[in-house]
mmCIF file of C-alpha atoms in Angstrom:
data_model
loop_
_atom_site.group_PDB
_atom_site.id
_atom_site.type_symbol
_atom_site.label_atom_id
_atom_site.label_comp_id
_atom_site.label_asym_id
_atom_site.label_seq_id
_atom_site.Cartn_x
_atom_site.Cartn_y
_atom_site.Cartn_z
ATOM 1 C CA MET Q 38 -0.962 15.080 -11.343
ATOM 2 C CA LYS Q 39 0.464 12.276 -13.451
ATOM 3 C CA GLN Q 40 -1.986 9.422 -14.022
ATOM 4 C CA THR Q 41 -0.308 6.070 -13.368
ATOM 5 C CA TRP Q 42 -1.453 2.462 -13.138
ATOM 6 C CA ARG Q 43 -0.143 -0.428 -11.090
ATOM 7 C CA TRP Q 44 0.991 -3.332 -13.239
ATOM 8 C CA PHE Q 45 2.208 -6.631 -11.823
ATOM 9 C CA GLY Q 46 4.182 -7.725 -14.851
ATOM 10 C CA PRO Q 47 3.536 -10.137 -17.731
ATOM 11 C CA ARG Q 48 1.373 -12.413 -15.563
ATOM 12 C CA ASP Q 49 -1.004 -9.544 -14.766
ATOM 13 C CA MET Q 50 -4.490 -10.156 -16.181
ATOM 14 C CA VAL Q 51 -4.435 -6.502 -17.267
ATOM 15 C CA SER Q 52 -2.063 -5.944 -20.185
ATOM 16 C CA ILE Q 53 0.025 -2.928 -21.084
ATOM 17 C CA ASP Q 54 -2.275 -2.536 -24.082
ATOM 18 C CA ASP Q 55 -5.215 -2.308 -21.672
ATOM 19 C CA THR Q 56 -3.523 0.356 -19.559
ATOM 20 C CA LEU Q 57 -2.746 2.419 -22.633
ATOM 21 C CA GLN Q 58 -6.394 2.294 -23.701
ATOM 22 C CA ALA Q 59 -7.334 3.411 -20.181
ATOM 23 C CA GLY Q 60 -5.411 6.608 -20.881
ATOM 24 C CA VAL Q 61 -2.722 6.277 -18.236
ATOM 25 C CA GLU Q 62 0.509 8.235 -18.540
ATOM 26 C CA GLY Q 63 2.915 6.000 -16.598
ATOM 27 C CA ILE Q 64 3.291 2.634 -14.913
ATOM 28 C CA VAL Q 65 3.840 1.621 -11.303
ATOM 29 C CA SER Q 66 5.488 -1.783 -10.998
ATOM 30 C CA ALA Q 67 7.965 -3.950 -9.117
ATOM 31 C CA LEU Q 68 10.076 -7.062 -9.543
ATOM 32 C CA HIS Q 69 7.682 -9.205 -7.557
ATOM 33 C CA HIS Q 70 9.489 -12.416 -8.453
ATOM 34 C CA VAL Q 71 12.747 -11.319 -6.777
ATOM 35 C CA PRO Q 72 12.938 -12.570 -3.172
ATOM 36 C CA THR Q 73 12.790 -9.897 -0.487
ATOM 37 C CA GLY Q 74 16.287 -8.859 0.546
ATOM 38 C CA ALA Q 75 17.895 -9.770 -2.785
ATOM 39 C CA VAL Q 76 19.411 -7.266 -5.227
ATOM 40 C CA TRP Q 77 17.371 -5.967 -8.140
ATOM 41 C CA THR Q 78 19.869 -6.378 -10.956
ATOM 42 C CA PRO Q 79 20.234 -4.016 -13.925
ATOM 43 C CA GLU Q 80 19.200 -6.874 -16.226
ATOM 44 C CA GLU Q 81 15.913 -7.522 -14.410
ATOM 45 C CA ILE Q 82 15.123 -3.805 -14.173
ATOM 46 C CA SER Q 83 15.784 -3.338 -17.893
ATOM 47 C CA LYS Q 84 13.637 -6.357 -18.737
ATOM 48 C CA ARG Q 85 10.670 -4.890 -16.837
ATOM 49 C CA GLN Q 86 11.183 -1.524 -18.534
ATOM 50 C CA GLN Q 87 11.076 -3.199 -21.932
ATOM 51 C CA GLU Q 88 7.923 -5.118 -20.999
ATOM 52 C CA ILE Q 89 6.260 -1.838 -20.071
ATOM 53 C CA ALA Q 90 7.487 -0.086 -23.219
ATOM 54 C CA THR Q 91 6.164 -2.741 -25.613
ATOM 55 C CA MET Q 92 2.635 -3.614 -26.716
ATOM 56 C CA LYS Q 93 1.463 -7.092 -27.676
ATOM 57 C CA ASP Q 94 2.132 -6.468 -31.364
ATOM 58 C CA GLY Q 95 5.677 -5.317 -30.659
ATOM 59 C CA SER Q 96 5.015 -1.631 -31.176
ATOM 60 C CA ALA Q 97 6.028 1.003 -28.644
ATOM 61 C CA SER Q 98 3.547 1.746 -25.880
ATOM 62 C CA GLY Q 99 5.027 5.125 -25.046
ATOM 63 C CA LEU Q 100 4.757 4.225 -21.364
ATOM 64 C CA ALA Q 101 7.615 4.099 -18.880
ATOM 65 C CA TRP Q 102 8.208 2.638 -15.417
ATOM 66 C CA ASP Q 103 7.702 5.778 -13.343
ATOM 67 C CA VAL Q 104 7.256 4.518 -9.766
ATOM 68 C CA VAL Q 105 8.584 1.427 -8.004
ATOM 69 C CA GLU Q 106 5.984 -0.183 -5.768
ATOM 70 C CA SER Q 107 7.382 -1.766 -3.832
ATOM 71 C CA LEU Q 108 11.063 -2.243 -3.228
ATOM 72 C CA PRO Q 109 10.295 -4.460 -0.232
ATOM 73 C CA VAL Q 110 11.922 -4.061 3.175
ATOM 74 C CA SER Q 111 12.748 -7.430 4.707
ATOM 75 C CA GLU Q 112 11.497 -8.614 8.078
ATOM 76 C CA ASP Q 113 15.150 -8.853 9.113
ATOM 77 C CA ILE Q 114 15.546 -5.097 8.527
ATOM 78 C CA LYS Q 115 12.323 -4.314 10.364
ATOM 79 C CA LYS Q 116 13.414 -6.386 13.357
ATOM 80 C CA GLN Q 117 17.159 -5.668 13.051
ATOM 81 C CA GLN Q 118 17.840 -9.368 13.184
ATOM 82 C CA GLY Q 119 19.533 -11.995 11.051
ATOM 83 C CA TYR Q 120 20.768 -10.681 7.708
ATOM 84 C CA TRP Q 121 19.492 -7.125 8.191
ATOM 85 C CA ARG Q 122 22.818 -5.418 7.476
ATOM 86 C CA ALA Q 123 23.335 -7.431 4.286
ATOM 87 C CA HIS Q 124 19.761 -6.664 3.243
ATOM 88 C CA ILE Q 125 20.346 -2.930 3.701
ATOM 89 C CA ALA Q 126 23.471 -3.175 1.551
ATOM 90 C CA ASN Q 127 21.432 -5.004 -1.105
ATOM 91 C CA TYR Q 128 18.694 -2.378 -0.842
ATOM 92 C CA ILE Q 129 21.223 0.376 -1.538
ATOM 93 C CA THR Q 130 22.576 -1.550 -4.532
ATOM 94 C CA SER Q 131 19.017 -1.927 -5.867
ATOM 95 C CA MET Q 132 18.486 1.817 -5.446
ATOM 96 C CA GLU Q 133 21.648 2.509 -7.409
ATOM 97 C CA ASN Q 134 20.520 0.192 -10.192
ATOM 98 C CA LEU Q 135 17.065 1.793 -10.335
ATOM 99 C CA ALA Q 136 18.550 5.285 -10.462
ATOM 100 C CA ALA Q 137 20.889 4.229 -13.270
ATOM 101 C CA ALA Q 138 17.791 3.102 -15.187
ATOM 102 C CA GLY Q 139 16.209 6.546 -14.772
ATOM 103 C CA ILE Q 140 13.596 5.669 -12.112
ATOM 104 C CA GLU Q 141 13.294 8.266 -9.354
ATOM 105 C CA VAL Q 142 10.373 7.339 -7.045
ATOM 106 C CA ILE Q 143 10.439 4.298 -4.742
ATOM 107 C CA CYS Q 144 7.469 3.346 -2.576
ATOM 108 C CA TYR Q 145 7.978 0.961 0.361
ATOM 109 C CA ASN Q 146 6.276 0.064 3.618
ATOM 110 C CA PHE Q 147 7.342 -0.827 7.146
ATOM 111 C CA MET Q 148 4.354 -2.926 8.210
ATOM 112 C CA PRO Q 149 5.367 -5.857 10.414
ATOM 113 C CA VAL Q 150 4.678 -9.363 9.027
ATOM 114 C CA LEU Q 151 1.574 -8.635 6.895
ATOM 115 C CA ASP Q 152 1.489 -5.931 4.244
ATOM 116 C CA TRP Q 153 -2.256 -5.415 4.402
ATOM 117 C CA THR Q 154 -5.108 -7.242 6.090
ATOM 118 C CA ARG Q 155 -8.598 -8.074 4.814
ATOM 119 C CA THR Q 156 -11.109 -10.720 5.857
ATOM 120 C CA ASP Q 157 -12.933 -10.754 2.499
ATOM 121 C CA LEU Q 158 -11.360 -10.322 -0.921
ATOM 122 C CA ALA Q 159 -14.638 -10.425 -2.897
ATOM 123 C CA TRP Q 160 -17.437 -9.188 -0.619
ATOM 124 C CA ARG Q 161 -20.686 -8.787 -2.534
ATOM 125 C CA LEU Q 162 -22.411 -5.394 -2.505
ATOM 126 C CA PRO Q 163 -26.133 -4.799 -3.208
ATOM 127 C CA THR Q 164 -25.203 -3.620 -6.729
ATOM 128 C CA GLY Q 165 -23.621 -6.990 -7.562
ATOM 129 C CA ALA Q 166 -20.125 -5.511 -7.468
ATOM 130 C CA THR Q 167 -17.587 -7.144 -5.175
ATOM 131 C CA CYS Q 168 -14.904 -5.499 -3.098
ATOM 132 C CA MET Q 169 -12.375 -6.140 -0.360
ATOM 133 C CA ARG Q 170 -13.563 -5.828 3.233
ATOM 134 C CA PHE Q 171 -12.204 -5.863 6.768
ATOM 135 C CA ASP Q 172 -14.774 -7.294 9.180
ATOM 136 C CA LEU Q 173 -13.577 -6.816 12.750
ATOM 137 C CA ALA Q 174 -15.629 -9.702 14.185
ATOM 138 C CA ASP Q 175 -14.372 -12.113 11.515
ATOM 139 C CA PHE Q 176 -10.828 -10.901 12.162
ATOM 140 C CA ALA Q 177 -11.304 -11.527 15.869
ATOM 141 C CA ALA Q 178 -12.559 -15.027 15.051
ATOM 142 C CA PHE Q 179 -9.385 -15.624 13.055
ATOM 143 C CA ASP Q 180 -7.102 -14.220 15.759
ATOM 144 C CA LEU Q 181 -8.798 -15.988 18.686
ATOM 145 C CA HIS Q 182 -9.816 -19.318 17.183
ATOM 146 C CA ILE Q 183 -7.829 -20.023 13.986
ATOM 147 C CA LEU Q 184 -4.464 -18.468 14.688
ATOM 148 C CA ALA Q 185 -5.128 -18.941 18.420
ATOM 149 C CA ARG Q 186 -2.618 -16.222 19.254
ATOM 150 C CA ALA Q 187 -1.453 -16.030 22.842
ATOM 151 C CA GLY Q 188 -2.726 -12.806 24.362
ATOM 152 C CA ALA Q 189 -5.371 -12.242 21.667
ATOM 153 C CA LYS Q 190 -8.141 -11.940 24.277
ATOM 154 C CA ASP Q 191 -6.506 -8.779 25.583
ATOM 155 C CA ASP Q 192 -7.188 -7.072 22.238
ATOM 156 C CA PHE Q 193 -10.960 -7.576 22.115
ATOM 157 C CA ASP Q 194 -13.692 -6.648 24.581
ATOM 158 C CA ALA Q 195 -16.115 -9.258 25.931
ATOM 159 C CA ALA Q 196 -18.874 -8.456 23.449
ATOM 160 C CA LEU Q 197 -16.535 -8.796 20.483
ATOM 161 C CA GLN Q 198 -15.115 -12.055 21.869
ATOM 162 C CA ASP Q 199 -18.644 -13.436 22.140
ATOM 163 C CA GLU Q 200 -19.500 -12.378 18.597
ATOM 164 C CA ALA Q 201 -16.246 -13.881 17.308
ATOM 165 C CA ALA Q 202 -17.052 -17.171 19.037
ATOM 166 C CA ARG Q 203 -20.513 -17.225 17.435
ATOM 167 C CA ARG Q 204 -19.045 -16.451 14.022
ATOM 168 C CA PHE Q 205 -16.417 -19.161 14.353
ATOM 169 C CA ALA Q 206 -18.928 -21.771 15.491
ATOM 170 C CA ALA Q 207 -21.099 -21.054 12.443
ATOM 171 C CA MET Q 208 -18.231 -21.196 9.929
ATOM 172 C CA SER Q 209 -17.807 -24.121 7.585
ATOM 173 C CA GLU Q 210 -14.356 -25.618 7.288
ATOM 174 C CA ALA Q 211 -14.102 -24.058 3.843
ATOM 175 C CA ARG Q 212 -14.851 -20.606 5.260
ATOM 176 C CA LYS Q 213 -12.282 -21.060 8.039
ATOM 177 C CA THR Q 214 -9.664 -21.951 5.445
ATOM 178 C CA GLN Q 215 -10.679 -19.048 3.223
ATOM 179 C CA LEU Q 216 -10.614 -16.572 6.109
ATOM 180 C CA ALA Q 217 -7.113 -17.655 7.105
ATOM 181 C CA GLU Q 218 -5.898 -17.369 3.526
ATOM 182 C CA ASN Q 219 -7.474 -13.925 3.135
ATOM 183 C CA VAL Q 220 -5.876 -12.544 6.281
ATOM 184 C CA VAL Q 221 -2.365 -13.761 5.424
ATOM 185 C CA PHE Q 222 -2.696 -13.017 1.688
ATOM 186 C CA GLY Q 223 -0.118 -10.243 1.934
ATOM 187 C CA LEU Q 224 1.260 -7.997 -0.756
ATOM 188 C CA PRO Q 225 -0.235 -8.647 -4.213
ATOM 189 C CA GLY Q 226 2.306 -10.306 -6.473
ATOM 190 C CA ALA Q 227 4.853 -10.904 -3.716
ATOM 191 C CA ALA Q 228 7.377 -13.692 -4.124
ATOM 192 C CA GLU Q 229 6.642 -15.086 -0.653
ATOM 193 C CA ASN Q 230 3.417 -16.328 0.903
ATOM 194 C CA PHE Q 231 3.057 -16.981 4.618
ATOM 195 C CA SER Q 232 1.529 -20.015 6.297
ATOM 196 C CA LEU Q 233 -0.090 -19.796 9.731
ATOM 197 C CA GLU Q 234 3.070 -21.261 11.223
ATOM 198 C CA ASP Q 235 5.143 -18.610 9.474
ATOM 199 C CA VAL Q 236 2.896 -15.908 10.949
ATOM 200 C CA ARG Q 237 3.151 -17.409 14.433
ATOM 201 C CA GLY Q 238 6.926 -17.499 14.144
ATOM 202 C CA HIS Q 239 7.148 -13.861 13.055
ATOM 203 C CA LEU Q 240 4.746 -12.747 15.787
ATOM 204 C CA ALA Q 241 6.889 -14.446 18.416
ATOM 205 C CA GLU Q 242 9.930 -12.520 17.183
ATOM 206 C CA TYR Q 243 8.035 -9.232 17.540
ATOM 207 C CA ASP Q 244 7.152 -9.890 21.185
ATOM 208 C CA SER Q 245 10.128 -7.834 22.311
ATOM 209 C CA ILE Q 246 9.710 -5.029 19.734
ATOM 210 C CA SER Q 247 7.699 -2.047 20.932
ATOM 211 C CA GLU Q 248 6.272 0.737 18.797
ATOM 212 C CA ASP Q 249 9.189 2.965 19.795
ATOM 213 C CA ARG Q 250 11.690 0.241 18.920
ATOM 214 C CA LEU Q 251 10.118 -0.412 15.516
ATOM 215 C CA ARG Q 252 10.099 3.326 14.762
ATOM 216 C CA GLN Q 253 13.769 3.559 15.674
ATOM 217 C CA ASN Q 254 14.501 0.589 13.420
ATOM 218 C CA LEU Q 255 12.790 2.468 10.568
ATOM 219 C CA LEU Q 256 14.782 5.622 11.272
ATOM 220 C CA ASP Q 257 17.997 3.572 11.453
ATOM 221 C CA PHE Q 258 17.153 2.052 8.062
ATOM 222 C CA LEU Q 259 16.480 5.481 6.578
ATOM 223 C CA ALA Q 260 19.660 6.927 8.063
ATOM 224 C CA GLU Q 261 21.538 4.261 6.086
ATOM 225 C CA ILE Q 262 19.780 4.667 2.735
ATOM 226 C CA ILE Q 263 18.714 8.336 2.496
ATOM 227 C CA PRO Q 264 22.239 9.677 1.853
ATOM 228 C CA THR Q 265 22.390 7.404 -1.197
ATOM 229 C CA ALA Q 266 18.914 8.523 -2.261
ATOM 230 C CA GLU Q 267 20.010 12.175 -2.031
ATOM 231 C CA ARG Q 268 23.127 11.507 -4.070
ATOM 232 C CA LEU Q 269 21.162 9.664 -6.754
ATOM 233 C CA GLY Q 270 18.203 12.054 -6.886
ATOM 234 C CA LEU Q 271 15.752 9.427 -5.649
ATOM 235 C CA ARG Q 272 12.541 10.103 -3.714
ATOM 236 C CA LEU Q 273 11.540 7.427 -1.225
ATOM 237 C CA CYS Q 274 7.977 7.368 0.085
ATOM 238 C CA CYS Q 275 6.647 5.238 2.930
ATOM 239 C CA HIS Q 276 3.186 3.699 2.590
ATOM 240 C CA PRO Q 277 0.875 3.757 5.629
ATOM 241 C CA ASP Q 278 -0.279 0.801 7.676
ATOM 242 C CA ASP Q 279 -3.327 -0.973 6.287
ATOM 243 C CA PRO Q 280 -5.523 -0.966 8.326
ATOM 244 C CA PRO Q 281 -4.014 1.915 10.322
ATOM 245 C CA VAL Q 282 -4.589 0.335 13.740
ATOM 246 C CA PRO Q 283 -2.732 -2.296 15.818
ATOM 247 C CA LEU Q 284 -3.481 -5.903 14.820
ATOM 248 C CA LEU Q 285 -2.181 -9.254 16.073
ATOM 249 C CA GLY Q 286 -0.354 -7.521 18.905
ATOM 250 C CA LEU Q 287 2.018 -5.915 16.400
ATOM 251 C CA PRO Q 288 3.241 -2.317 16.658
ATOM 252 C CA ARG Q 289 1.998 0.212 14.108
ATOM 253 C CA ILE Q 290 4.104 3.269 13.294
ATOM 254 C CA MET Q 291 2.628 4.638 10.017
ATOM 255 C CA SER Q 292 -1.043 5.119 10.864
ATOM 256 C CA THR Q 293 -1.522 8.812 11.712
ATOM 257 C CA GLU Q 294 -0.338 12.285 10.813
ATOM 258 C CA ALA Q 295 1.777 12.308 13.982
ATOM 259 C CA HIS Q 296 3.492 9.114 12.806
ATOM 260 C CA TYR Q 297 4.357 10.703 9.471
ATOM 261 C CA GLN Q 298 5.587 13.863 11.140
ATOM 262 C CA ALA Q 299 7.913 11.714 13.269
ATOM 263 C CA LEU Q 300 9.189 10.055 10.073
ATOM 264 C CA ILE Q 301 9.902 13.412 8.450
ATOM 265 C CA ASP Q 302 11.502 14.899 11.562
ATOM 266 C CA GLY Q 303 13.529 11.772 12.288
ATOM 267 C CA VAL Q 304 15.433 11.885 8.984
ATOM 268 C CA ASP Q 305 14.953 15.391 7.641
ATOM 269 C CA SER Q 306 15.598 15.186 3.917
ATOM 270 C CA PRO Q 307 13.557 15.899 0.780
ATOM 271 C CA ALA Q 308 14.389 12.334 -0.259
ATOM 272 C CA ASN Q 309 12.527 10.986 2.790
ATOM 273 C CA GLY Q 310 8.866 11.236 1.892
ATOM 274 C CA ILE Q 311 5.339 9.903 1.992
ATOM 275 C CA THR Q 312 3.020 7.744 -0.042
ATOM 276 C CA LEU Q 313 -0.295 9.300 0.943
ATOM 277 C CA CYS Q 314 -2.819 6.462 0.623
ATOM 278 C CA SER Q 315 -6.317 7.834 1.156
ATOM 279 C CA GLY Q 316 -7.768 4.339 1.486
ATOM 280 C CA SER Q 317 -5.413 3.040 4.142
ATOM 281 C CA LEU Q 318 -5.432 6.237 6.209
ATOM 282 C CA GLY Q 319 -9.140 6.817 5.560
ATOM 283 C CA ALA Q 320 -10.096 3.648 7.424
ATOM 284 C CA ARG Q 321 -9.341 5.566 10.614
ATOM 285 C CA PRO Q 322 -11.935 8.280 11.465
ATOM 286 C CA ASP Q 323 -9.451 10.657 13.122
ATOM 287 C CA ASN Q 324 -7.306 11.018 9.984
ATOM 288 C CA ASP Q 325 -8.020 14.222 8.043
ATOM 289 C CA LEU Q 326 -6.817 13.398 4.528
ATOM 290 C CA PRO Q 327 -7.203 16.831 2.866
ATOM 291 C CA GLY Q 328 -5.565 18.411 5.933
ATOM 292 C CA MET Q 329 -2.704 15.922 5.837
ATOM 293 C CA MET Q 330 -2.134 16.748 2.187
ATOM 294 C CA GLU Q 331 -2.024 20.458 3.039
ATOM 295 C CA ARG Q 332 0.315 20.086 6.012
ATOM 296 C CA LEU Q 333 2.576 17.281 4.783
ATOM 297 C CA GLY Q 334 2.328 17.912 1.043
ATOM 298 C CA ASP Q 335 5.916 19.077 0.692
ATOM 299 C CA ARG Q 336 6.993 15.465 1.290
ATOM 300 C CA VAL Q 337 4.230 13.654 -0.584
ATOM 301 C CA HIS Q 338 5.994 11.923 -3.481
ATOM 302 C CA PHE Q 339 3.200 9.526 -4.494
ATOM 303 C CA LEU Q 340 -0.580 9.374 -4.111
ATOM 304 C CA HIS Q 341 -2.843 6.332 -3.811
ATOM 305 C CA LEU Q 342 -6.375 7.565 -4.402
ATOM 306 C CA ARG Q 343 -9.067 5.191 -3.206
ATOM 307 C CA ASN Q 344 -11.920 5.313 -0.752
ATOM 308 C CA VAL Q 345 -13.290 3.158 2.029
ATOM 309 C CA LYS Q 346 -16.633 3.174 3.798
ATOM 310 C CA ARG Q 347 -16.300 2.845 7.544
ATOM 311 C CA GLU Q 348 -19.108 0.723 8.963
ATOM 312 C CA THR Q 349 -18.702 2.240 12.430
ATOM 313 C CA ASN Q 350 -17.066 5.375 13.799
ATOM 314 C CA ASP Q 351 -14.878 3.355 16.151
ATOM 315 C CA LEU Q 352 -11.142 3.904 15.884
ATOM 316 C CA ARG Q 353 -10.832 0.226 15.013
ATOM 317 C CA GLY Q 354 -13.867 -1.049 13.154
ATOM 318 C CA SER Q 355 -15.131 -2.792 10.053
ATOM 319 C CA PHE Q 356 -14.869 -1.130 6.646
ATOM 320 C CA HIS Q 357 -15.070 -1.991 2.977
ATOM 321 C CA GLU Q 358 -13.569 -0.640 -0.230
ATOM 322 C CA ALA Q 359 -15.999 1.906 -1.656
ATOM 323 C CA GLU Q 360 -16.281 3.526 -5.056
ATOM 324 C CA HIS Q 361 -13.614 6.171 -5.472
ATOM 325 C CA LEU Q 362 -16.095 8.995 -4.869
ATOM 326 C CA GLY Q 363 -18.378 7.045 -2.562
ATOM 327 C CA GLY Q 364 -16.526 6.523 0.714
ATOM 328 C CA ASP Q 365 -15.816 8.599 3.804
ATOM 329 C CA THR Q 366 -12.880 10.580 2.389
ATOM 330 C CA ASP Q 367 -13.735 13.829 0.630
ATOM 331 C CA MET Q 368 -11.881 13.003 -2.574
ATOM 332 C CA VAL Q 369 -12.618 16.380 -4.174
ATOM 333 C CA ALA Q 370 -11.060 18.223 -1.231
ATOM 334 C CA LEU Q 371 -8.065 15.868 -1.199
ATOM 335 C CA ILE Q 372 -7.369 16.331 -4.910
ATOM 336 C CA GLU Q 373 -7.776 20.092 -4.567
ATOM 337 C CA ALA Q 374 -5.157 20.070 -1.794
ATOM 338 C CA ALA Q 375 -2.837 18.009 -4.030
ATOM 339 C CA LEU Q 376 -3.265 20.445 -6.926
ATOM 340 C CA ARG Q 377 -2.488 23.363 -4.621
ATOM 341 C CA GLU Q 378 0.692 21.605 -3.539
ATOM 342 C CA GLU Q 379 1.671 21.140 -7.172
ATOM 343 C CA ALA Q 380 1.091 24.862 -7.784
ATOM 344 C CA ARG Q 381 3.326 25.721 -4.822
ATOM 345 C CA ARG Q 382 6.060 23.460 -6.183
ATOM 346 C CA ARG Q 383 5.906 24.958 -9.649
ATOM 347 C CA ALA Q 384 6.122 28.452 -8.195
ATOM 348 C CA ALA Q 385 9.178 27.346 -6.207
ATOM 349 C CA GLY Q 386 10.810 25.906 -9.351
ATOM 350 C CA ARG Q 387 10.826 22.304 -8.126
ATOM 351 C CA ASP Q 388 11.535 19.674 -10.773
ATOM 352 C CA ASP Q 389 9.280 17.225 -8.941
ATOM 353 C CA TRP Q 390 6.221 19.491 -9.072
ATOM 354 C CA SER Q 391 4.029 16.815 -10.685
ATOM 355 C CA ILE Q 392 2.848 14.245 -8.130
ATOM 356 C CA PRO Q 393 2.161 10.788 -9.623
ATOM 357 C CA PHE Q 394 -1.086 9.186 -8.532
ATOM 358 C CA ARG Q 395 -2.838 5.969 -9.305
ATOM 359 C CA PRO Q 396 -6.440 4.801 -8.885
ATOM 360 C CA ASP Q 397 -5.802 2.424 -6.020
ATOM 361 C CA HIS Q 398 -7.901 -0.711 -5.766
ATOM 362 C CA GLY Q 399 -11.362 -0.834 -7.253
ATOM 363 C CA GLN Q 400 -14.559 -2.814 -7.101
ATOM 364 C CA ASP Q 401 -14.967 -5.771 -9.433
ATOM 365 C CA ILE Q 402 -17.738 -4.840 -11.842
ATOM 366 C CA LEU Q 403 -19.004 -6.108 -15.214
ATOM 367 C CA ASP Q 404 -16.427 -8.350 -16.923
ATOM 368 C CA ASP Q 405 -14.031 -8.036 -13.974
ATOM 369 C CA HIS Q 406 -15.868 -10.948 -12.359
ATOM 370 C CA GLY Q 407 -14.498 -13.361 -14.935
ATOM 371 C CA ARG Q 408 -10.938 -12.043 -15.193
ATOM 372 C CA LYS Q 409 -9.586 -13.254 -11.821
ATOM 373 C CA ALA Q 410 -7.204 -10.326 -11.445
ATOM 374 C CA GLN Q 411 -5.217 -9.626 -8.290
ATOM 375 C CA PRO Q 412 -7.640 -8.868 -5.433
ATOM 376 C CA GLY Q 413 -8.334 -5.156 -5.437
ATOM 377 C CA TYR Q 414 -6.866 -4.636 -8.907
ATOM 378 C CA PRO Q 415 -9.614 -5.193 -11.492
ATOM 379 C CA LEU Q 416 -9.442 -3.570 -14.905
ATOM 380 C CA ILE Q 417 -12.899 -2.055 -15.236
ATOM 381 C CA GLY Q 418 -13.342 -1.091 -11.593
ATOM 382 C CA ARG Q 419 -10.058 0.809 -11.607
ATOM 383 C CA LEU Q 420 -10.812 2.342 -15.003
ATOM 384 C CA LYS Q 421 -14.087 3.662 -13.566
ATOM 385 C CA GLY Q 422 -12.184 5.085 -10.602
ATOM 386 C CA LEU Q 423 -9.540 6.672 -12.832
ATOM 387 C CA ALA Q 424 -12.231 8.292 -14.967
ATOM 388 C CA GLU Q 425 -13.853 9.789 -11.870
ATOM 389 C CA LEU Q 426 -10.542 11.044 -10.502
ATOM 390 C CA ARG Q 427 -9.540 12.413 -13.903
ATOM 391 C CA GLY Q 428 -12.791 14.350 -14.011
ATOM 392 C CA ILE Q 429 -12.105 15.958 -10.638
ATOM 393 C CA VAL Q 430 -8.595 16.957 -11.732
ATOM 394 C CA ALA Q 431 -9.906 18.452 -14.970
ATOM 395 C CA ALA Q 432 -12.611 20.401 -13.155
ATOM 396 C CA LEU Q 433 -10.366 21.748 -10.393
ATOM 397 C CA THR Q 434 -7.185 22.556 -12.325
ATOM 398 C CA PRO Q 435 -8.384 25.883 -13.817
ATOM 399 C CA ARG Q 436 -9.698 27.007 -10.422
ATOM 400 C CA VAL Q 437 -6.577 26.057 -8.496
ATOM 401 C CA GLY Q 438 -4.236 27.372 -11.173
ATOM 402 C CA ALA Q 439 -2.105 24.215 -11.207
#
């Protein structure tokens, strides 16, 4: 399992020097400044590779850009509206340019409108650490009273509506503004940020798009790009919904094992794969992460290892980002399943036997509180998580025979 680290580029509060000292073996990055739908040019790709390969003093880091996260899929592609055909053509050109630069793994997602949703980006724990959190009642307060979405009442039972009303009435104006900003924060480092009016506009355009229609749009997109991926030796891997339940009346198509099986069956190619994110999928109590790794492992091209603590056992409930070994997912069992998959691949002679993983998210601890890094991406919190994950890998590898 190759240890990688997500890096947002030169503006990241964590430097390449820092990642090297953390002991990582590769970098996960993206051209966040390039607008969604535009081509990633060879020049911009090469520039990012050089930034990764160079330390502050100009010496070589020895690190390379191993995984793209994310090559974003435009809303036009997801909805099959507007410039979607041109955006697919640009996506294919970007894939060609990445392959020419020697990069083989591309992570993407197909979440409508918002890439992930949290109500708190720095929720304080009893230890003094802070973490990201999804509070269902606060989210309902946002949906019902701040966004004021038509039809929102249909998504919440009477008790939750009452609690949301009480929460909203007690909120200061500053908290209302903060809650709205947190919910629409979107993908870390993205070139675009949505306003409430932007969100309302996108939601209106999804009124006529069902879950089945969105899934077909994804399969249509893959049918266009996977032949190129096969020709170039690329491995694409779709990230799950986060949280993995319907929100804002939007369809969700990457939330369960059945969803991923439909993805694999719909475009049956080794190039069409999975980003198995234990944090996103683990927020849903009916997802068996070690079992998913066992059953779907042949198509797992990238692993996000993080943990969440569900605050209820409801299918849709509140949760917060836990320590990597402290949440509801059995991380030891998941890593053991991943190592077994690697052993199967090596025995089969696969070149892609090593599955890259990164310590996803992390609690802000110690000096993280003063660094103001991207929410969820502190230096020390992730380093702690990587150390814990590295220890599991080291302990299990001799037993599994990976």
